[in-house]
Amino acid sequence: MMDVVRQRLPRLGEDPAREYRLGIMGGTFDPIHYGHLVTAEQAREALALDLVLFMPAGAPAFKLGKHVSAPEDRYAMCVLATAANPAFYPSRFEIDRDGVTYTVDTLRALREEYPANVKLYFITGADAILDIVSWRDAASIAELATLIAATRPGYDIGQAQASIEESGYPFDVRYIQIPALAISSSNIRDRVRMGKSVRYLTSESVIGYIQKNGLYRFEGNERDA
Ligand code: ATP
Ligand code: MG
């Protein structure tokens, strides 16, 4: 298993004389959409990231008990949506691990995989950053990675900032303002189920995949998020 995982991670950090920056965009990606892609691209540019890994969660810790599409489908859509960007790499890292996914475990594993001249940057939207102080072993997350917190319509980044400051954990957070896209995976799933258009909310390739594989068509796929 570890060999498979290692093979699938892109190489980074070859030149010991320079620093490299690896972005990690975690999420359920059910499905991936333009909100995720714009967030990752703006983060890449703002923080001069060398690569961004799109890492669909295997069994997301916070979505237990809710219906989530098969990891292979969520991963496949990440492959399709990121194909044209040379800095974006879909990653099987979490879906190939057994059990519940915790961000701290992923960051620890990446820290072991990459040399010390590769710095880790964990990218989140304003909703996820608000929760991060309550994630498992938040203090270690703070030590392992710099956080990039992007604005997201409907969520108050100031509130997230306050909760991070109150937590007392030594988080290093870079706040970035990005073009507002009020797109969510939940809304896309709802629209597909209702037979409404999702065109221009995500890539044509992802829409094709959803249709071809009959994703989100049934009530059982409905869940709050
Ligand atoms: P769901 O509705 O199922 O929760 P989602 O659209 O929130 O899906 P996730 O996979 O939960 O997508 O989110 C992954 C990451 O992407 C999170 O850090 C989230 O904050 C961020 N994100 C998602 N959509 C946007 C958006 N439109 N703008 C900025 N950040 C976003
Ligand atoms: Mg979400």
PDB file of C-alpha atoms and ligand atoms in Angstrom:
ATOM      1  CA  MET A   1       0.000   0.000   0.000  1.00  0.00           C
ATOM      2  CA  MET A   2       2.673   2.508   0.939  1.00  0.00           C
ATOM      3  CA  ASP A   3       4.482   1.871  -2.339  1.00  0.00           C
ATOM      4  CA  VAL A   4       1.366   2.598  -4.310  1.00  0.00           C
ATOM      5  CA  VAL A   5       0.825   5.755  -2.327  1.00  0.00           C
ATOM      6  CA  ARG A   6       4.423   6.849  -2.816  1.00  0.00           C
ATOM      7  CA  GLN A   7       4.293   6.277  -6.565  1.00  0.00           C
ATOM      8  CA  ARG A   8       1.208   8.371  -6.914  1.00  0.00           C
ATOM      9  CA  LEU A   9       2.524  11.435  -5.115  1.00  0.00           C
ATOM     10  CA  PRO A  10       4.288  13.887  -7.424  1.00  0.00           C
ATOM     11  CA  ARG A  11       7.970  14.451  -6.764  1.00  0.00           C
ATOM     12  CA  LEU A  12       8.981  17.705  -5.118  1.00  0.00           C
ATOM     13  CA  GLY A  13      12.013  19.005  -3.260  1.00  0.00           C
ATOM     14  CA  GLU A  14      14.800  17.697  -5.525  1.00  0.00           C
ATOM     15  CA  ASP A  15      17.034  20.763  -5.168  1.00  0.00           C
ATOM     16  CA  PRO A  16      18.129  20.966  -1.508  1.00  0.00           C
ATOM     17  CA  ALA A  17      19.225  24.577  -2.024  1.00  0.00           C
ATOM     18  CA  ARG A  18      15.693  25.893  -2.463  1.00  0.00           C
ATOM     19  CA  GLU A  19      12.385  25.798  -0.663  1.00  0.00           C
ATOM     20  CA  TYR A  20       9.332  24.218  -2.269  1.00  0.00           C
ATOM     21  CA  ARG A  21       5.706  24.834  -1.399  1.00  0.00           C
ATOM     22  CA  LEU A  22       3.140  22.077  -1.593  1.00  0.00           C
ATOM     23  CA  GLY A  23      -0.551  23.011  -1.409  1.00  0.00           C
ATOM     24  CA  ILE A  24      -3.088  20.494  -0.165  1.00  0.00           C
ATOM     25  CA  MET A  25      -6.727  21.023  -1.054  1.00  0.00           C
ATOM     26  CA  GLY A  26      -8.779  18.621   1.022  1.00  0.00           C
ATOM     27  CA  GLY A  27     -12.471  18.027   0.641  1.00  0.00           C
ATOM     28  CA  THR A  28     -15.192  15.550  -0.081  1.00  0.00           C
ATOM     29  CA  PHE A  29     -15.371  16.724  -3.711  1.00  0.00           C
ATOM     30  CA  ASP A  30     -18.820  15.216  -4.201  1.00  0.00           C
ATOM     31  CA  PRO A  31     -18.536  16.590  -6.864  1.00  0.00           C
ATOM     32  CA  ILE A  32     -15.535  18.892  -7.425  1.00  0.00           C
ATOM     33  CA  HIS A  33     -16.676  22.283  -8.815  1.00  0.00           C
ATOM     34  CA  TYR A  34     -15.381  25.699  -9.899  1.00  0.00           C
ATOM     35  CA  GLY A  35     -15.429  26.982  -6.297  1.00  0.00           C
ATOM     36  CA  HIS A  36     -12.737  24.420  -5.411  1.00  0.00           C
ATOM     37  CA  LEU A  37     -10.732  25.090  -8.556  1.00  0.00           C
ATOM     38  CA  VAL A  38     -10.745  28.878  -8.202  1.00  0.00           C
ATOM     39  CA  THR A  39      -9.796  28.569  -4.515  1.00  0.00           C
ATOM     40  CA  ALA A  40      -6.832  26.320  -5.312  1.00  0.00           C
ATOM     41  CA  GLU A  41      -5.650  28.431  -8.232  1.00  0.00           C
ATOM     42  CA  GLN A  42      -5.852  31.692  -6.286  1.00  0.00           C
ATOM     43  CA  ALA A  43      -4.003  30.076  -3.371  1.00  0.00           C
ATOM     44  CA  ARG A  44      -1.351  28.721  -5.736  1.00  0.00           C
ATOM     45  CA  GLU A  45      -0.762  32.172  -7.149  1.00  0.00           C
ATOM     46  CA  ALA A  46      -0.963  34.148  -3.886  1.00  0.00           C
ATOM     47  CA  LEU A  47       1.465  31.910  -1.982  1.00  0.00           C
ATOM     48  CA  ALA A  48       3.626  30.840  -4.957  1.00  0.00           C
ATOM     49  CA  LEU A  49       2.815  27.148  -4.445  1.00  0.00           C
ATOM     50  CA  ASP A  50       4.723  24.745  -6.688  1.00  0.00           C
ATOM     51  CA  LEU A  51       1.953  22.141  -6.746  1.00  0.00           C
ATOM     52  CA  VAL A  52      -1.518  21.659  -5.364  1.00  0.00           C
ATOM     53  CA  LEU A  53      -2.753  18.197  -4.420  1.00  0.00           C
ATOM     54  CA  PHE A  54      -6.490  17.639  -4.666  1.00  0.00           C
ATOM     55  CA  MET A  55      -7.141  15.058  -2.044  1.00  0.00           C
ATOM     56  CA  PRO A  56     -10.619  13.586  -1.849  1.00  0.00           C
ATOM     57  CA  ALA A  57     -11.315  12.245   1.631  1.00  0.00           C
ATOM     58  CA  GLY A  58     -11.777   8.482   1.923  1.00  0.00           C
ATOM     59  CA  ALA A  59     -14.329   8.368   4.725  1.00  0.00           C
ATOM     60  CA  PRO A  60     -14.657  12.020   5.738  1.00  0.00           C
ATOM     61  CA  ALA A  61     -14.528  12.341   9.545  1.00  0.00           C
ATOM     62  CA  PHE A  62     -17.269  14.950   9.656  1.00  0.00           C
ATOM     63  CA  LYS A  63     -19.611  13.320   7.170  1.00  0.00           C
ATOM     64  CA  LEU A  64     -20.037   9.924   8.823  1.00  0.00           C
ATOM     65  CA  GLY A  65     -23.570   8.643   8.573  1.00  0.00           C
ATOM     66  CA  LYS A  66     -24.332  10.748   5.524  1.00  0.00           C
ATOM     67  CA  HIS A  67     -24.384   9.372   2.017  1.00  0.00           C
ATOM     68  CA  VAL A  68     -21.193  10.152   0.138  1.00  0.00           C
ATOM     69  CA  SER A  69     -20.448   8.966  -3.413  1.00  0.00           C
ATOM     70  CA  ALA A  70     -17.875   6.219  -3.906  1.00  0.00           C
ATOM     71  CA  PRO A  71     -14.269   7.387  -3.445  1.00  0.00           C
ATOM     72  CA  GLU A  72     -13.412   6.204  -6.972  1.00  0.00           C
ATOM     73  CA  ASP A  73     -16.118   8.431  -8.468  1.00  0.00           C
ATOM     74  CA  ARG A  74     -15.034  11.478  -6.443  1.00  0.00           C
ATOM     75  CA  TYR A  75     -11.409  10.811  -7.358  1.00  0.00           C
ATOM     76  CA  ALA A  76     -12.226  10.341 -11.060  1.00  0.00           C
ATOM     77  CA  MET A  77     -13.998  13.698 -11.133  1.00  0.00           C
ATOM     78  CA  CYS A  78     -10.931  15.330  -9.558  1.00  0.00           C
ATOM     79  CA  VAL A  79      -8.776  13.787 -12.306  1.00  0.00           C
ATOM     80  CA  LEU A  80     -11.081  15.154 -14.996  1.00  0.00           C
ATOM     81  CA  ALA A  81     -11.412  18.640 -13.502  1.00  0.00           C
ATOM     82  CA  THR A  82      -7.687  19.160 -12.839  1.00  0.00           C
ATOM     83  CA  ALA A  83      -6.309  17.584 -16.030  1.00  0.00           C
ATOM     84  CA  ALA A  84      -5.514  20.837 -17.833  1.00  0.00           C
ATOM     85  CA  ASN A  85      -3.624  22.549 -14.988  1.00  0.00           C
ATOM     86  CA  PRO A  86       0.038  21.473 -14.828  1.00  0.00           C
ATOM     87  CA  ALA A  87       0.274  22.504 -11.149  1.00  0.00           C
ATOM     88  CA  PHE A  88      -2.779  20.500 -10.035  1.00  0.00           C
ATOM     89  CA  TYR A  89      -2.433  16.848  -9.007  1.00  0.00           C
ATOM     90  CA  PRO A  90      -5.351  14.667  -7.969  1.00  0.00           C
ATOM     91  CA  SER A  91      -4.216  12.399  -5.165  1.00  0.00           C
ATOM     92  CA  ARG A  92      -5.351   8.933  -4.068  1.00  0.00           C
ATOM     93  CA  PHE A  93      -3.527   9.428  -0.789  1.00  0.00           C
ATOM     94  CA  GLU A  94      -6.594   9.517   1.477  1.00  0.00           C
ATOM     95  CA  ILE A  95      -8.895   7.223  -0.469  1.00  0.00           C
ATOM     96  CA  ASP A  96      -6.239   4.489  -0.381  1.00  0.00           C
ATOM     97  CA  ARG A  97      -5.974   4.690   3.395  1.00  0.00           C
ATOM     98  CA  ASP A  98      -8.286   2.585   5.532  1.00  0.00           C
ATOM     99  CA  GLY A  99     -10.853   4.053   7.860  1.00  0.00           C
ATOM    100  CA  VAL A 100     -11.770   7.592   8.787  1.00  0.00           C
ATOM    101  CA  THR A 101      -9.633  10.374   7.392  1.00  0.00           C
ATOM    102  CA  TYR A 102      -8.158  12.954   9.722  1.00  0.00           C
ATOM    103  CA  THR A 103      -6.264  15.896   8.280  1.00  0.00           C
ATOM    104  CA  VAL A 104      -3.570  15.619  10.935  1.00  0.00           C
ATOM    105  CA  ASP A 105      -2.734  12.048   9.840  1.00  0.00           C
ATOM    106  CA  THR A 106      -2.506  13.107   6.209  1.00  0.00           C
ATOM    107  CA  LEU A 107      -0.229  16.025   7.021  1.00  0.00           C
ATOM    108  CA  ARG A 108       2.002  13.797   9.162  1.00  0.00           C
ATOM    109  CA  ALA A 109       2.275  11.252   6.351  1.00  0.00           C
ATOM    110  CA  LEU A 110       3.077  13.945   3.778  1.00  0.00           C
ATOM    111  CA  ARG A 111       5.661  15.404   6.152  1.00  0.00           C
ATOM    112  CA  GLU A 112       7.371  12.000   6.195  1.00  0.00           C
ATOM    113  CA  GLU A 113       7.123  11.557   2.426  1.00  0.00           C
ATOM    114  CA  TYR A 114       8.680  14.863   1.447  1.00  0.00           C
ATOM    115  CA  PRO A 115      12.075  16.312   2.391  1.00  0.00           C
ATOM    116  CA  ALA A 116      12.265  19.193   4.870  1.00  0.00           C
ATOM    117  CA  ASN A 117      12.702  21.828   2.139  1.00  0.00           C
ATOM    118  CA  VAL A 118       9.084  21.164   1.082  1.00  0.00           C
ATOM    119  CA  LYS A 119       6.701  23.326   3.127  1.00  0.00           C
ATOM    120  CA  LEU A 120       3.085  22.226   3.499  1.00  0.00           C
ATOM    121  CA  TYR A 121       0.169  24.604   2.894  1.00  0.00           C
ATOM    122  CA  PHE A 122      -3.318  23.401   3.736  1.00  0.00           C
ATOM    123  CA  ILE A 123      -5.971  25.240   1.713  1.00  0.00           C
ATOM    124  CA  THR A 124      -9.502  25.756   3.023  1.00  0.00           C
ATOM    125  CA  GLY A 125     -12.541  27.918   2.455  1.00  0.00           C
ATOM    126  CA  ALA A 126     -13.947  30.214   5.135  1.00  0.00           C
ATOM    127  CA  ASP A 127     -16.384  27.542   6.387  1.00  0.00           C
ATOM    128  CA  ALA A 128     -13.729  24.885   6.929  1.00  0.00           C
ATOM    129  CA  ILE A 129     -11.274  27.261   8.589  1.00  0.00           C
ATOM    130  CA  LEU A 130     -13.976  28.127  11.103  1.00  0.00           C
ATOM    131  CA  ASP A 131     -14.093  24.490  12.225  1.00  0.00           C
ATOM    132  CA  ILE A 132     -10.398  23.764  12.165  1.00  0.00           C
ATOM    133  CA  VAL A 133      -9.753  24.540  15.845  1.00  0.00           C
ATOM    134  CA  SER A 134     -12.063  21.632  16.701  1.00  0.00           C
ATOM    135  CA  TRP A 135     -10.407  19.116  14.368  1.00  0.00           C
ATOM    136  CA  ARG A 136      -8.488  16.202  15.817  1.00  0.00           C
ATOM    137  CA  ASP A 137      -5.099  17.276  17.173  1.00  0.00           C
ATOM    138  CA  ALA A 138      -5.439  20.868  15.989  1.00  0.00           C
ATOM    139  CA  ALA A 139      -2.200  21.820  17.761  1.00  0.00           C
ATOM    140  CA  SER A 140      -0.253  19.399  15.550  1.00  0.00           C
ATOM    141  CA  ILE A 141      -1.993  20.657  12.418  1.00  0.00           C
ATOM    142  CA  ALA A 142      -0.770  24.113  13.408  1.00  0.00           C
ATOM    143  CA  GLU A 143       2.812  22.845  13.595  1.00  0.00           C
ATOM    144  CA  LEU A 144       2.736  20.812  10.404  1.00  0.00           C
ATOM    145  CA  ALA A 145       1.246  23.252   7.916  1.00  0.00           C
ATOM    146  CA  THR A 146       0.595  26.850   7.088  1.00  0.00           C
ATOM    147  CA  LEU A 147      -3.126  27.387   6.511  1.00  0.00           C
ATOM    148  CA  ILE A 148      -4.514  29.306   3.566  1.00  0.00           C
ATOM    149  CA  ALA A 149      -8.031  30.545   4.252  1.00  0.00           C
ATOM    150  CA  ALA A 150     -10.034  31.752   1.253  1.00  0.00           C
ATOM    151  CA  THR A 151     -13.188  33.839   1.360  1.00  0.00           C
ATOM    152  CA  ARG A 152     -16.427  31.994   0.565  1.00  0.00           C
ATOM    153  CA  PRO A 153     -19.844  33.609   0.037  1.00  0.00           C
ATOM    154  CA  GLY A 154     -22.106  33.097   3.053  1.00  0.00           C
ATOM    155  CA  TYR A 155     -19.257  32.566   5.523  1.00  0.00           C
ATOM    156  CA  ASP A 156     -17.582  35.161   7.693  1.00  0.00           C
ATOM    157  CA  ILE A 157     -13.818  34.915   7.560  1.00  0.00           C
ATOM    158  CA  GLY A 158     -13.521  37.402  10.442  1.00  0.00           C
ATOM    159  CA  GLN A 159     -15.356  34.935  12.664  1.00  0.00           C
ATOM    160  CA  ALA A 160     -12.890  32.222  11.663  1.00  0.00           C
ATOM    161  CA  GLN A 161     -10.009  34.549  12.450  1.00  0.00           C
ATOM    162  CA  ALA A 162     -11.442  35.229  15.909  1.00  0.00           C
ATOM    163  CA  SER A 163     -11.947  31.546  16.713  1.00  0.00           C
ATOM    164  CA  ILE A 164      -8.391  30.774  15.638  1.00  0.00           C
ATOM    165  CA  GLU A 165      -7.001  33.538  17.811  1.00  0.00           C
ATOM    166  CA  GLU A 166      -9.089  32.420  20.799  1.00  0.00           C
ATOM    167  CA  SER A 167      -7.954  28.816  20.386  1.00  0.00           C
ATOM    168  CA  GLY A 168      -4.434  29.705  21.453  1.00  0.00           C
ATOM    169  CA  TYR A 169      -2.984  27.184  18.960  1.00  0.00           C
ATOM    170  CA  PRO A 170      -0.043  28.578  16.994  1.00  0.00           C
ATOM    171  CA  PHE A 171      -1.771  28.534  13.610  1.00  0.00           C
ATOM    172  CA  ASP A 172      -0.039  30.422  10.834  1.00  0.00           C
ATOM    173  CA  VAL A 173      -2.951  31.489   8.646  1.00  0.00           C
ATOM    174  CA  ARG A 174      -2.783  33.419   5.386  1.00  0.00           C
ATOM    175  CA  TYR A 175      -6.132  34.941   4.497  1.00  0.00           C
ATOM    176  CA  ILE A 176      -6.836  35.440   0.814  1.00  0.00           C
ATOM    177  CA  GLN A 177      -9.661  37.250  -0.913  1.00  0.00           C
ATOM    178  CA  ILE A 178     -10.819  35.342  -3.992  1.00  0.00           C
ATOM    179  CA  PRO A 179     -13.508  35.932  -6.663  1.00  0.00           C
ATOM    180  CA  ALA A 180     -16.760  34.973  -4.960  1.00  0.00           C
ATOM    181  CA  LEU A 181     -18.444  31.855  -6.300  1.00  0.00           C
ATOM    182  CA  ALA A 182     -21.540  30.781  -4.396  1.00  0.00           C
ATOM    183  CA  ILE A 183     -21.225  27.216  -5.650  1.00  0.00           C
ATOM    184  CA  SER A 184     -21.437  24.158  -3.404  1.00  0.00           C
ATOM    185  CA  SER A 185     -21.387  20.428  -4.043  1.00  0.00           C
ATOM    186  CA  SER A 186     -24.676  20.114  -2.117  1.00  0.00           C
ATOM    187  CA  ASN A 187     -26.354  22.541  -4.461  1.00  0.00           C
ATOM    188  CA  ILE A 188     -25.014  20.689  -7.509  1.00  0.00           C
ATOM    189  CA  ARG A 189     -26.307  17.369  -6.126  1.00  0.00           C
ATOM    190  CA  ASP A 190     -29.723  18.903  -5.450  1.00  0.00           C
ATOM    191  CA  ARG A 191     -29.873  20.353  -8.939  1.00  0.00           C
ATOM    192  CA  VAL A 192     -28.953  17.075 -10.603  1.00  0.00           C
ATOM    193  CA  ARG A 193     -31.588  15.247  -8.565  1.00  0.00           C
ATOM    194  CA  MET A 194     -34.209  17.795  -9.598  1.00  0.00           C
ATOM    195  CA  GLY A 195     -33.179  17.585 -13.235  1.00  0.00           C
ATOM    196  CA  LYS A 196     -31.931  21.189 -13.253  1.00  0.00           C
ATOM    197  CA  SER A 197     -28.918  22.506 -15.132  1.00  0.00           C
ATOM    198  CA  VAL A 198     -25.468  22.423 -13.532  1.00  0.00           C
ATOM    199  CA  ARG A 199     -23.693  23.707 -16.603  1.00  0.00           C
ATOM    200  CA  TYR A 200     -20.944  26.289 -15.769  1.00  0.00           C
ATOM    201  CA  LEU A 201     -20.965  25.327 -12.079  1.00  0.00           C
ATOM    202  CA  THR A 202     -18.332  22.687 -12.794  1.00  0.00           C
ATOM    203  CA  SER A 203     -16.423  21.466 -15.849  1.00  0.00           C
ATOM    204  CA  GLU A 204     -18.143  19.838 -18.830  1.00  0.00           C
ATOM    205  CA  SER A 205     -16.054  16.733 -18.189  1.00  0.00           C
ATOM    206  CA  VAL A 206     -17.357  16.429 -14.616  1.00  0.00           C
ATOM    207  CA  ILE A 207     -20.938  17.017 -15.763  1.00  0.00           C
ATOM    208  CA  GLY A 208     -20.478  14.304 -18.380  1.00  0.00           C
ATOM    209  CA  TYR A 209     -19.147  11.920 -15.741  1.00  0.00           C
ATOM    210  CA  ILE A 210     -22.093  12.630 -13.423  1.00  0.00           C
ATOM    211  CA  GLN A 211     -24.586  11.930 -16.206  1.00  0.00           C
ATOM    212  CA  LYS A 212     -22.828   8.898 -17.594  1.00  0.00           C
ATOM    213  CA  ASN A 213     -22.610   7.257 -14.184  1.00  0.00           C
ATOM    214  CA  GLY A 214     -26.014   8.328 -12.924  1.00  0.00           C
ATOM    215  CA  LEU A 215     -24.676  10.131  -9.851  1.00  0.00           C
ATOM    216  CA  TYR A 216     -27.012  12.175  -7.590  1.00  0.00           C
ATOM    217  CA  ARG A 217     -30.177  11.033  -9.302  1.00  0.00           C
ATOM    218  CA  PHE A 218     -31.914   9.573  -6.292  1.00  0.00           C
ATOM    219  CA  GLU A 219     -33.308  10.834  -3.026  1.00  0.00           C
ATOM    220  CA  GLY A 220     -30.857   8.626  -1.098  1.00  0.00           C
ATOM    221  CA  ASN A 221     -28.078  10.881  -2.269  1.00  0.00           C
ATOM    222  CA  GLU A 222     -29.637  13.841  -0.533  1.00  0.00           C
ATOM    223  CA  ARG A 223     -27.916  15.123   2.561  1.00  0.00           C
ATOM    224  CA  ASP A 224     -27.369  18.373   4.308  1.00  0.00           C
ATOM    225  CA  ALA A 225     -23.878  19.818   4.261  1.00  0.00           C
TER     226      ALA A 225
HETATM  227  P1  ATP B   1     -20.702  20.196   0.399  1.00  0.00           P
HETATM  228  O1  ATP B   1     -21.793  21.127  -0.010  1.00  0.00           O
HETATM  229  O2  ATP B   1     -20.959  18.764   0.102  1.00  0.00           O
HETATM  230  O3  ATP B   1     -20.196  20.443   1.803  1.00  0.00           O
HETATM  231  P2  ATP B   1     -18.601  21.881  -0.663  1.00  0.00           P
HETATM  232  O4  ATP B   1     -18.992  22.633  -1.870  1.00  0.00           O
HETATM  233  O5  ATP B   1     -18.601  22.612   0.648  1.00  0.00           O
HETATM  234  O6  ATP B   1     -19.467  20.548  -0.571  1.00  0.00           O
HETATM  235  P3  ATP B   1     -16.274  20.449   0.153  1.00  0.00           P
HETATM  236  O7  ATP B   1     -15.716  19.267  -0.545  1.00  0.00           O
HETATM  237  O8  ATP B   1     -17.043  20.278   1.430  1.00  0.00           O
HETATM  238  O9  ATP B   1     -17.191  21.239  -0.920  1.00  0.00           O
HETATM  239  O10 ATP B   1     -15.137  21.560   0.381  1.00  0.00           O
HETATM  240  C1  ATP B   1     -13.772  21.349   0.264  1.00  0.00           C
HETATM  241  C2  ATP B   1     -13.035  22.650   0.538  1.00  0.00           C
HETATM  242  O11 ATP B   1     -13.330  23.616  -0.492  1.00  0.00           O
HETATM  243  C3  ATP B   1     -13.404  23.329   1.864  1.00  0.00           C
HETATM  244  O12 ATP B   1     -12.233  23.885   2.426  1.00  0.00           O
HETATM  245  C4  ATP B   1     -14.356  24.421   1.429  1.00  0.00           C
HETATM  246  O13 ATP B   1     -14.354  25.496   2.331  1.00  0.00           O
HETATM  247  C5  ATP B   1     -13.785  24.835   0.074  1.00  0.00           C
HETATM  248  N1  ATP B   1     -14.804  25.385  -0.826  1.00  0.00           N
HETATM  249  C6  ATP B   1     -15.825  24.710  -1.408  1.00  0.00           C
HETATM  250  N2  ATP B   1     -16.564  25.506  -2.201  1.00  0.00           N
HETATM  251  C7  ATP B   1     -16.012  26.741  -2.124  1.00  0.00           C
HETATM  252  C8  ATP B   1     -16.352  28.007  -2.723  1.00  0.00           C
HETATM  253  N3  ATP B   1     -17.414  28.146  -3.518  1.00  0.00           N
HETATM  254  N4  ATP B   1     -15.548  29.067  -2.414  1.00  0.00           N
HETATM  255  C9  ATP B   1     -14.489  28.919  -1.580  1.00  0.00           C
HETATM  256  N5  ATP B   1     -14.128  27.755  -0.989  1.00  0.00           N
HETATM  257  C10 ATP B   1     -14.866  26.678  -1.255  1.00  0.00           C
HETATM  258 MG    MG B   2     -18.552  21.605   2.525  1.00  0.00          MG
END
